[in-house]
Amino acid sequence: YRRLEKIDDQILKSMQIAFDKDLGFITACPSNLGCGMSASVMLFLPAIEKSGKIEKLFSDAKNSGLTIRGIFGEGSKAQGYFYQISNRYTLGLNEQEIIDLVTKNVSKIIEMENSSRNTLKEVNKNVILDMCYRAYGILTNSYIMPLEEAIMQLSKLRFGVVLGLFKFKNPKIIDELYTTIQPAHLMDYYSLDLNPMEQNIFRAKFLSENLENKLIKGV
């Protein structure tokens, strides 16, 4: 934010920006009146979701002035246990107050997630291991793999990794695959113009090639 603030100040000095002393910046969307800033954090929350606490999280976030969206922001649904947390309002708050609001509540959510992870690992270790092995089997032995399913199966593996139950030779491989299995990356990698079904076929091939024999073992 501090880096961007300097750019923001330069824009305000060099351009005429619609601003009202009472309402703040006059934006295209009324919900962005005020300082107009959105502070967002992407969180991986498998334990909260699997513990059945996600609805409580949504309720608590709303009461705290936050909004929770899916992995691709406004209008998207959660995929692979990823949630975007951001401030709901900008009117009546300055930038630092928004940053403090989001930071404080995100810290609480992280504590909740870590506590839930510890409980699940202690109580349901075998169930989680089974889930991870099944996900690994699907990802390395499929002929067709839609993007949404791939993200879900990769996230099951990622959950095992963060719990210390699974380990890969390349510790960053799961996070890298989230990006490289996207349509444009696949087509660039194979130097092909692929229709949706072809993308699903090549995605399955790509995942198998990049994951097979890369698992050290379940702990």
PDB file of C-alpha atoms in Angstrom:
ATOM      1  CA  TYR A   1       0.000   0.000   0.000  1.00  0.00           C
ATOM      2  CA  ARG A   2       2.769   2.422   0.855  1.00  0.00           C
ATOM      3  CA  ARG A   3       4.337   1.904  -2.580  1.00  0.00           C
ATOM      4  CA  LEU A   4       0.994   2.392  -4.323  1.00  0.00           C
ATOM      5  CA  GLU A   5       0.150   5.457  -2.229  1.00  0.00           C
ATOM      6  CA  LYS A   6       2.971   7.406  -3.860  1.00  0.00           C
ATOM      7  CA  ILE A   7       1.601   6.582  -7.320  1.00  0.00           C
ATOM      8  CA  ASP A   8      -1.897   7.467  -6.138  1.00  0.00           C
ATOM      9  CA  ASP A   9      -0.691  10.882  -4.942  1.00  0.00           C
ATOM     10  CA  GLN A  10       0.937  11.582  -8.310  1.00  0.00           C
ATOM     11  CA  ILE A  11      -2.260  10.671 -10.187  1.00  0.00           C
ATOM     12  CA  LEU A  12      -4.324  12.974  -7.986  1.00  0.00           C
ATOM     13  CA  LYS A  13      -1.888  15.839  -8.630  1.00  0.00           C
ATOM     14  CA  SER A  14      -1.768  15.398 -12.391  1.00  0.00           C
ATOM     15  CA  MET A  15      -5.391  14.484 -13.240  1.00  0.00           C
ATOM     16  CA  GLN A  16      -8.850  15.776 -12.449  1.00  0.00           C
ATOM     17  CA  ILE A  17     -10.519  13.089 -10.325  1.00  0.00           C
ATOM     18  CA  ALA A  18     -14.182  13.323  -9.288  1.00  0.00           C
ATOM     19  CA  PHE A  19     -14.168  13.986  -5.540  1.00  0.00           C
ATOM     20  CA  ASP A  20     -16.672  15.276  -2.989  1.00  0.00           C
ATOM     21  CA  LYS A  21     -15.611  16.485   0.454  1.00  0.00           C
ATOM     22  CA  ASP A  22     -18.438  14.534   2.118  1.00  0.00           C
ATOM     23  CA  LEU A  23     -18.720  11.446  -0.108  1.00  0.00           C
ATOM     24  CA  GLY A  24     -15.094  11.039  -1.116  1.00  0.00           C
ATOM     25  CA  PHE A  25     -14.276   9.747  -4.594  1.00  0.00           C
ATOM     26  CA  ILE A  26     -17.307   9.660  -6.906  1.00  0.00           C
ATOM     27  CA  THR A  27     -16.999   6.208  -8.418  1.00  0.00           C
ATOM     28  CA  ALA A  28     -19.113   4.276 -10.918  1.00  0.00           C
ATOM     29  CA  CYS A  29     -20.339   2.043  -8.080  1.00  0.00           C
ATOM     30  CA  PRO A  30     -21.914   3.655  -4.978  1.00  0.00           C
ATOM     31  CA  SER A  31     -20.459   0.925  -2.742  1.00  0.00           C
ATOM     32  CA  ASN A  32     -17.001   2.325  -3.527  1.00  0.00           C
ATOM     33  CA  LEU A  33     -17.691   5.848  -2.336  1.00  0.00           C
ATOM     34  CA  GLY A  34     -15.278   7.238   0.228  1.00  0.00           C
ATOM     35  CA  CYS A  35     -11.617   6.392  -0.164  1.00  0.00           C
ATOM     36  CA  GLY A  36     -12.566   3.763  -2.759  1.00  0.00           C
ATOM     37  CA  MET A  37      -9.902   1.300  -1.673  1.00  0.00           C
ATOM     38  CA  SER A  38     -10.393  -2.458  -1.449  1.00  0.00           C
ATOM     39  CA  ALA A  39      -7.873  -4.465   0.566  1.00  0.00           C
ATOM     40  CA  SER A  40      -8.025  -8.172  -0.280  1.00  0.00           C
ATOM     41  CA  VAL A  41      -6.342 -11.314   0.995  1.00  0.00           C
ATOM     42  CA  MET A  42      -6.591 -14.780  -0.576  1.00  0.00           C
ATOM     43  CA  LEU A  43      -6.758 -17.549   2.015  1.00  0.00           C
ATOM     44  CA  PHE A  44      -6.600 -21.342   1.744  1.00  0.00           C
ATOM     45  CA  LEU A  45      -9.220 -22.583   4.238  1.00  0.00           C
ATOM     46  CA  PRO A  46      -9.739 -26.335   3.840  1.00  0.00           C
ATOM     47  CA  ALA A  47      -9.996 -27.109   7.552  1.00  0.00           C
ATOM     48  CA  ILE A  48     -12.656 -24.467   8.222  1.00  0.00           C
ATOM     49  CA  GLU A  49     -14.682 -25.762   5.276  1.00  0.00           C
ATOM     50  CA  LYS A  50     -14.296 -29.438   6.233  1.00  0.00           C
ATOM     51  CA  SER A  51     -15.144 -28.674   9.875  1.00  0.00           C
ATOM     52  CA  GLY A  52     -18.483 -27.186   8.826  1.00  0.00           C
ATOM     53  CA  LYS A  53     -17.557 -23.707  10.063  1.00  0.00           C
ATOM     54  CA  ILE A  54     -17.655 -21.879   6.743  1.00  0.00           C
ATOM     55  CA  GLU A  55     -21.190 -20.496   7.214  1.00  0.00           C
ATOM     56  CA  LYS A  56     -20.212 -19.080  10.618  1.00  0.00           C
ATOM     57  CA  LEU A  57     -17.162 -17.531   8.989  1.00  0.00           C
ATOM     58  CA  PHE A  58     -19.378 -15.831   6.381  1.00  0.00           C
ATOM     59  CA  SER A  59     -21.693 -14.520   9.107  1.00  0.00           C
ATOM     60  CA  ASP A  60     -18.851 -13.247  11.313  1.00  0.00           C
ATOM     61  CA  ALA A  61     -17.165 -11.595   8.332  1.00  0.00           C
ATOM     62  CA  LYS A  62     -20.346  -9.760   7.336  1.00  0.00           C
ATOM     63  CA  ASN A  63     -20.834  -8.493  10.892  1.00  0.00           C
ATOM     64  CA  SER A  64     -17.230  -7.281  10.922  1.00  0.00           C
ATOM     65  CA  GLY A  65     -17.584  -5.260   7.721  1.00  0.00           C
ATOM     66  CA  LEU A  66     -15.907  -7.808   5.455  1.00  0.00           C
ATOM     67  CA  THR A  67     -17.044  -9.698   2.382  1.00  0.00           C
ATOM     68  CA  ILE A  68     -15.943 -13.177   1.277  1.00  0.00           C
ATOM     69  CA  ARG A  69     -15.776 -14.106  -2.400  1.00  0.00           C
ATOM     70  CA  GLY A  70     -14.520 -16.976  -4.493  1.00  0.00           C
ATOM     71  CA  ILE A  71     -11.114 -17.497  -6.012  1.00  0.00           C
ATOM     72  CA  PHE A  72     -11.718 -15.133  -8.964  1.00  0.00           C
ATOM     73  CA  GLY A  73     -13.277 -12.306  -6.948  1.00  0.00           C
ATOM     74  CA  GLU A  74     -16.703 -10.732  -7.248  1.00  0.00           C
ATOM     75  CA  GLY A  75     -19.376 -13.032  -8.612  1.00  0.00           C
ATOM     76  CA  SER A  76     -17.217 -16.153  -8.426  1.00  0.00           C
ATOM     77  CA  LYS A  77     -17.634 -19.159  -6.166  1.00  0.00           C
ATOM     78  CA  ALA A  78     -15.015 -20.755  -3.978  1.00  0.00           C
ATOM     79  CA  GLN A  79     -12.845 -23.368  -5.667  1.00  0.00           C
ATOM     80  CA  GLY A  80     -10.339 -25.626  -3.990  1.00  0.00           C
ATOM     81  CA  TYR A  81     -10.907 -24.118  -0.519  1.00  0.00           C
ATOM     82  CA  PHE A  82      -9.658 -20.679  -1.669  1.00  0.00           C
ATOM     83  CA  TYR A  83     -11.515 -17.603  -0.419  1.00  0.00           C
ATOM     84  CA  GLN A  84     -10.904 -13.910  -1.035  1.00  0.00           C
ATOM     85  CA  ILE A  85     -11.421 -11.734   2.062  1.00  0.00           C
ATOM     86  CA  SER A  86     -11.868  -7.969   1.607  1.00  0.00           C
ATOM     87  CA  ASN A  87     -13.519  -4.940   3.166  1.00  0.00           C
ATOM     88  CA  ARG A  88     -17.239  -4.518   2.463  1.00  0.00           C
ATOM     89  CA  TYR A  89     -17.354  -0.707   2.801  1.00  0.00           C
ATOM     90  CA  THR A  90     -15.126   2.226   1.912  1.00  0.00           C
ATOM     91  CA  LEU A  91     -17.369   5.159   2.890  1.00  0.00           C
ATOM     92  CA  GLY A  92     -16.461   6.542   6.307  1.00  0.00           C
ATOM     93  CA  LEU A  93     -13.113   4.727   6.472  1.00  0.00           C
ATOM     94  CA  ASN A  94      -9.688   5.878   5.374  1.00  0.00           C
ATOM     95  CA  GLU A  95      -7.100   3.609   3.787  1.00  0.00           C
ATOM     96  CA  GLN A  96      -5.230   2.804   6.995  1.00  0.00           C
ATOM     97  CA  GLU A  97      -8.456   1.954   8.821  1.00  0.00           C
ATOM     98  CA  ILE A  98      -9.379  -0.467   6.040  1.00  0.00           C
ATOM     99  CA  ILE A  99      -5.953  -2.114   6.165  1.00  0.00           C
ATOM    100  CA  ASP A 100      -6.214  -2.449   9.951  1.00  0.00           C
ATOM    101  CA  LEU A 101      -9.744  -3.878   9.689  1.00  0.00           C
ATOM    102  CA  VAL A 102      -8.772  -6.517   7.141  1.00  0.00           C
ATOM    103  CA  THR A 103      -5.497  -7.392   8.908  1.00  0.00           C
ATOM    104  CA  LYS A 104      -7.176  -7.849  12.286  1.00  0.00           C
ATOM    105  CA  ASN A 105      -9.935 -10.099  10.966  1.00  0.00           C
ATOM    106  CA  VAL A 106      -7.715 -12.094   8.609  1.00  0.00           C
ATOM    107  CA  SER A 107      -5.444 -12.865  11.574  1.00  0.00           C
ATOM    108  CA  LYS A 108      -8.465 -14.262  13.439  1.00  0.00           C
ATOM    109  CA  ILE A 109      -9.462 -16.375  10.435  1.00  0.00           C
ATOM    110  CA  ILE A 110      -5.920 -17.770  10.183  1.00  0.00           C
ATOM    111  CA  GLU A 111      -6.015 -18.713  13.878  1.00  0.00           C
ATOM    112  CA  MET A 112      -9.360 -20.429  13.309  1.00  0.00           C
ATOM    113  CA  GLU A 113      -8.004 -22.328  10.303  1.00  0.00           C
ATOM    114  CA  ASN A 114      -4.856 -23.452  12.135  1.00  0.00           C
ATOM    115  CA  SER A 115      -6.868 -24.631  15.131  1.00  0.00           C
ATOM    116  CA  SER A 116      -9.203 -26.579  12.842  1.00  0.00           C
ATOM    117  CA  ARG A 117      -6.217 -28.116  11.015  1.00  0.00           C
ATOM    118  CA  ASN A 118      -4.723 -29.368  14.269  1.00  0.00           C
ATOM    119  CA  THR A 119      -8.028 -30.924  15.301  1.00  0.00           C
ATOM    120  CA  LEU A 120      -8.614 -32.602  11.931  1.00  0.00           C
ATOM    121  CA  LYS A 121      -5.071 -33.965  11.786  1.00  0.00           C
ATOM    122  CA  GLU A 122      -5.459 -35.455  15.257  1.00  0.00           C
ATOM    123  CA  VAL A 123      -8.959 -36.874  14.795  1.00  0.00           C
ATOM    124  CA  ASN A 124      -9.191 -37.642  11.059  1.00  0.00           C
ATOM    125  CA  LYS A 125      -5.606 -38.282   9.939  1.00  0.00           C
ATOM    126  CA  ASN A 126      -6.423 -41.537   8.137  1.00  0.00           C
ATOM    127  CA  VAL A 127      -9.448 -40.037   6.387  1.00  0.00           C
ATOM    128  CA  ILE A 128      -7.372 -37.079   5.152  1.00  0.00           C
ATOM    129  CA  LEU A 129      -4.578 -39.380   3.991  1.00  0.00           C
ATOM    130  CA  ASP A 130      -7.105 -41.454   2.061  1.00  0.00           C
ATOM    131  CA  MET A 131      -8.508 -38.283   0.476  1.00  0.00           C
ATOM    132  CA  CYS A 132      -5.010 -37.221  -0.594  1.00  0.00           C
ATOM    133  CA  TYR A 133      -4.077 -40.600  -2.068  1.00  0.00           C
ATOM    134  CA  ARG A 134      -7.346 -40.705  -4.002  1.00  0.00           C
ATOM    135  CA  ALA A 135      -6.725 -37.182  -5.330  1.00  0.00           C
ATOM    136  CA  TYR A 136      -3.196 -38.172  -6.368  1.00  0.00           C
ATOM    137  CA  GLY A 137      -4.562 -41.244  -8.132  1.00  0.00           C
ATOM    138  CA  ILE A 138      -7.148 -39.211 -10.035  1.00  0.00           C
ATOM    139  CA  LEU A 139      -4.642 -36.536 -11.051  1.00  0.00           C
ATOM    140  CA  THR A 140      -2.112 -39.060 -12.346  1.00  0.00           C
ATOM    141  CA  ASN A 141      -4.508 -41.505 -14.026  1.00  0.00           C
ATOM    142  CA  SER A 142      -7.194 -39.461 -15.774  1.00  0.00           C
ATOM    143  CA  TYR A 143      -7.717 -39.039 -19.497  1.00  0.00           C
ATOM    144  CA  ILE A 144     -10.040 -35.996 -19.203  1.00  0.00           C
ATOM    145  CA  MET A 145      -9.564 -33.365 -16.505  1.00  0.00           C
ATOM    146  CA  PRO A 146     -11.800 -30.239 -16.380  1.00  0.00           C
ATOM    147  CA  LEU A 147     -10.180 -27.190 -14.777  1.00  0.00           C
ATOM    148  CA  GLU A 148     -12.545 -26.990 -11.796  1.00  0.00           C
ATOM    149  CA  GLU A 149     -11.992 -30.639 -10.899  1.00  0.00           C
ATOM    150  CA  ALA A 150      -8.242 -30.241 -11.289  1.00  0.00           C
ATOM    151  CA  ILE A 151      -8.206 -27.315  -8.856  1.00  0.00           C
ATOM    152  CA  MET A 152     -10.255 -29.301  -6.344  1.00  0.00           C
ATOM    153  CA  GLN A 153      -8.036 -32.397  -6.531  1.00  0.00           C
ATOM    154  CA  LEU A 154      -4.852 -30.303  -6.329  1.00  0.00           C
ATOM    155  CA  SER A 155      -6.248 -28.555  -3.260  1.00  0.00           C
ATOM    156  CA  LYS A 156      -6.874 -31.887  -1.562  1.00  0.00           C
ATOM    157  CA  LEU A 157      -3.205 -32.679  -2.118  1.00  0.00           C
ATOM    158  CA  ARG A 158      -2.214 -29.216  -0.900  1.00  0.00           C
ATOM    159  CA  PHE A 159      -4.174 -29.824   2.296  1.00  0.00           C
ATOM    160  CA  GLY A 160      -2.147 -32.984   2.916  1.00  0.00           C
ATOM    161  CA  VAL A 161       1.064 -31.060   2.246  1.00  0.00           C
ATOM    162  CA  VAL A 162       0.292 -28.211   4.680  1.00  0.00           C
ATOM    163  CA  LEU A 163      -0.638 -30.776   7.349  1.00  0.00           C
ATOM    164  CA  GLY A 164       2.726 -32.481   6.845  1.00  0.00           C
ATOM    165  CA  LEU A 165       1.079 -35.729   5.705  1.00  0.00           C
ATOM    166  CA  PHE A 166       2.273 -35.541   2.099  1.00  0.00           C
ATOM    167  CA  LYS A 167       5.590 -34.458   0.621  1.00  0.00           C
ATOM    168  CA  PHE A 168       6.719 -33.818  -2.961  1.00  0.00           C
ATOM    169  CA  LYS A 169      10.230 -33.634  -4.383  1.00  0.00           C
ATOM    170  CA  ASN A 170       9.391 -30.096  -5.500  1.00  0.00           C
ATOM    171  CA  PRO A 171       7.624 -28.471  -2.502  1.00  0.00           C
ATOM    172  CA  LYS A 172       6.167 -25.730  -4.732  1.00  0.00           C
ATOM    173  CA  ILE A 173       4.733 -28.035  -7.387  1.00  0.00           C
ATOM    174  CA  ILE A 174       1.082 -27.775  -6.310  1.00  0.00           C
ATOM    175  CA  ASP A 175       1.087 -23.973  -6.300  1.00  0.00           C
ATOM    176  CA  GLU A 176       2.838 -23.931  -9.681  1.00  0.00           C
ATOM    177  CA  LEU A 177       0.277 -26.301 -11.198  1.00  0.00           C
ATOM    178  CA  TYR A 178      -2.647 -24.067 -10.208  1.00  0.00           C
ATOM    179  CA  THR A 179      -1.272 -21.607 -12.765  1.00  0.00           C
ATOM    180  CA  THR A 180       0.154 -23.867 -15.456  1.00  0.00           C
ATOM    181  CA  ILE A 181      -3.084 -25.870 -15.929  1.00  0.00           C
ATOM    182  CA  GLN A 182      -5.030 -22.736 -16.902  1.00  0.00           C
ATOM    183  CA  PRO A 183      -6.191 -22.781 -20.573  1.00  0.00           C
ATOM    184  CA  ALA A 184      -3.802 -20.154 -21.960  1.00  0.00           C
ATOM    185  CA  HIS A 185      -0.786 -21.668 -20.213  1.00  0.00           C
ATOM    186  CA  LEU A 186      -1.644 -25.146 -21.491  1.00  0.00           C
ATOM    187  CA  MET A 187      -1.995 -23.935 -25.076  1.00  0.00           C
ATOM    188  CA  ASP A 188       1.268 -22.026 -24.816  1.00  0.00           C
ATOM    189  CA  TYR A 189       3.076 -25.044 -23.354  1.00  0.00           C
ATOM    190  CA  TYR A 190       1.904 -27.395 -26.106  1.00  0.00           C
ATOM    191  CA  SER A 191       1.953 -24.680 -28.832  1.00  0.00           C
ATOM    192  CA  LEU A 192      -1.570 -25.693 -29.830  1.00  0.00           C
ATOM    193  CA  ASP A 193      -4.916 -23.935 -30.224  1.00  0.00           C
ATOM    194  CA  LEU A 194      -7.113 -26.234 -28.120  1.00  0.00           C
ATOM    195  CA  ASN A 195     -10.896 -26.341 -27.858  1.00  0.00           C
ATOM    196  CA  PRO A 196     -12.396 -26.919 -24.362  1.00  0.00           C
ATOM    197  CA  MET A 197     -12.462 -30.724 -24.624  1.00  0.00           C
ATOM    198  CA  GLU A 198      -8.926 -30.830 -25.972  1.00  0.00           C
ATOM    199  CA  GLN A 199      -7.833 -28.600 -23.084  1.00  0.00           C
ATOM    200  CA  ASN A 200      -9.305 -31.123 -20.642  1.00  0.00           C
ATOM    201  CA  ILE A 201      -7.434 -33.967 -22.334  1.00  0.00           C
ATOM    202  CA  PHE A 202      -4.108 -32.150 -22.454  1.00  0.00           C
ATOM    203  CA  ARG A 203      -4.602 -30.924 -18.870  1.00  0.00           C
ATOM    204  CA  ALA A 204      -4.919 -34.542 -17.714  1.00  0.00           C
ATOM    205  CA  LYS A 205      -1.765 -35.425 -19.663  1.00  0.00           C
ATOM    206  CA  PHE A 206       0.122 -32.440 -18.239  1.00  0.00           C
ATOM    207  CA  LEU A 207      -0.881 -33.230 -14.640  1.00  0.00           C
ATOM    208  CA  SER A 208       0.105 -36.855 -14.979  1.00  0.00           C
ATOM    209  CA  GLU A 209       3.490 -35.949 -16.426  1.00  0.00           C
ATOM    210  CA  ASN A 210       4.200 -33.413 -13.690  1.00  0.00           C
ATOM    211  CA  LEU A 211       2.936 -35.374 -10.676  1.00  0.00           C
ATOM    212  CA  GLU A 212       3.677 -39.030 -11.422  1.00  0.00           C
ATOM    213  CA  ASN A 213       6.652 -40.304  -9.408  1.00  0.00           C
ATOM    214  CA  LYS A 214       7.125 -36.839  -7.867  1.00  0.00           C
ATOM    215  CA  LEU A 215       5.548 -37.849  -4.544  1.00  0.00           C
ATOM    216  CA  ILE A 216       8.097 -38.763  -1.882  1.00  0.00           C
ATOM    217  CA  LYS A 217       5.375 -40.568   0.119  1.00  0.00           C
ATOM    218  CA  GLY A 218       2.531 -40.057   2.509  1.00  0.00           C
ATOM    219  CA  VAL A 219       3.927 -39.613   5.995  1.00  0.00           C
TER     220      VAL A 219
END
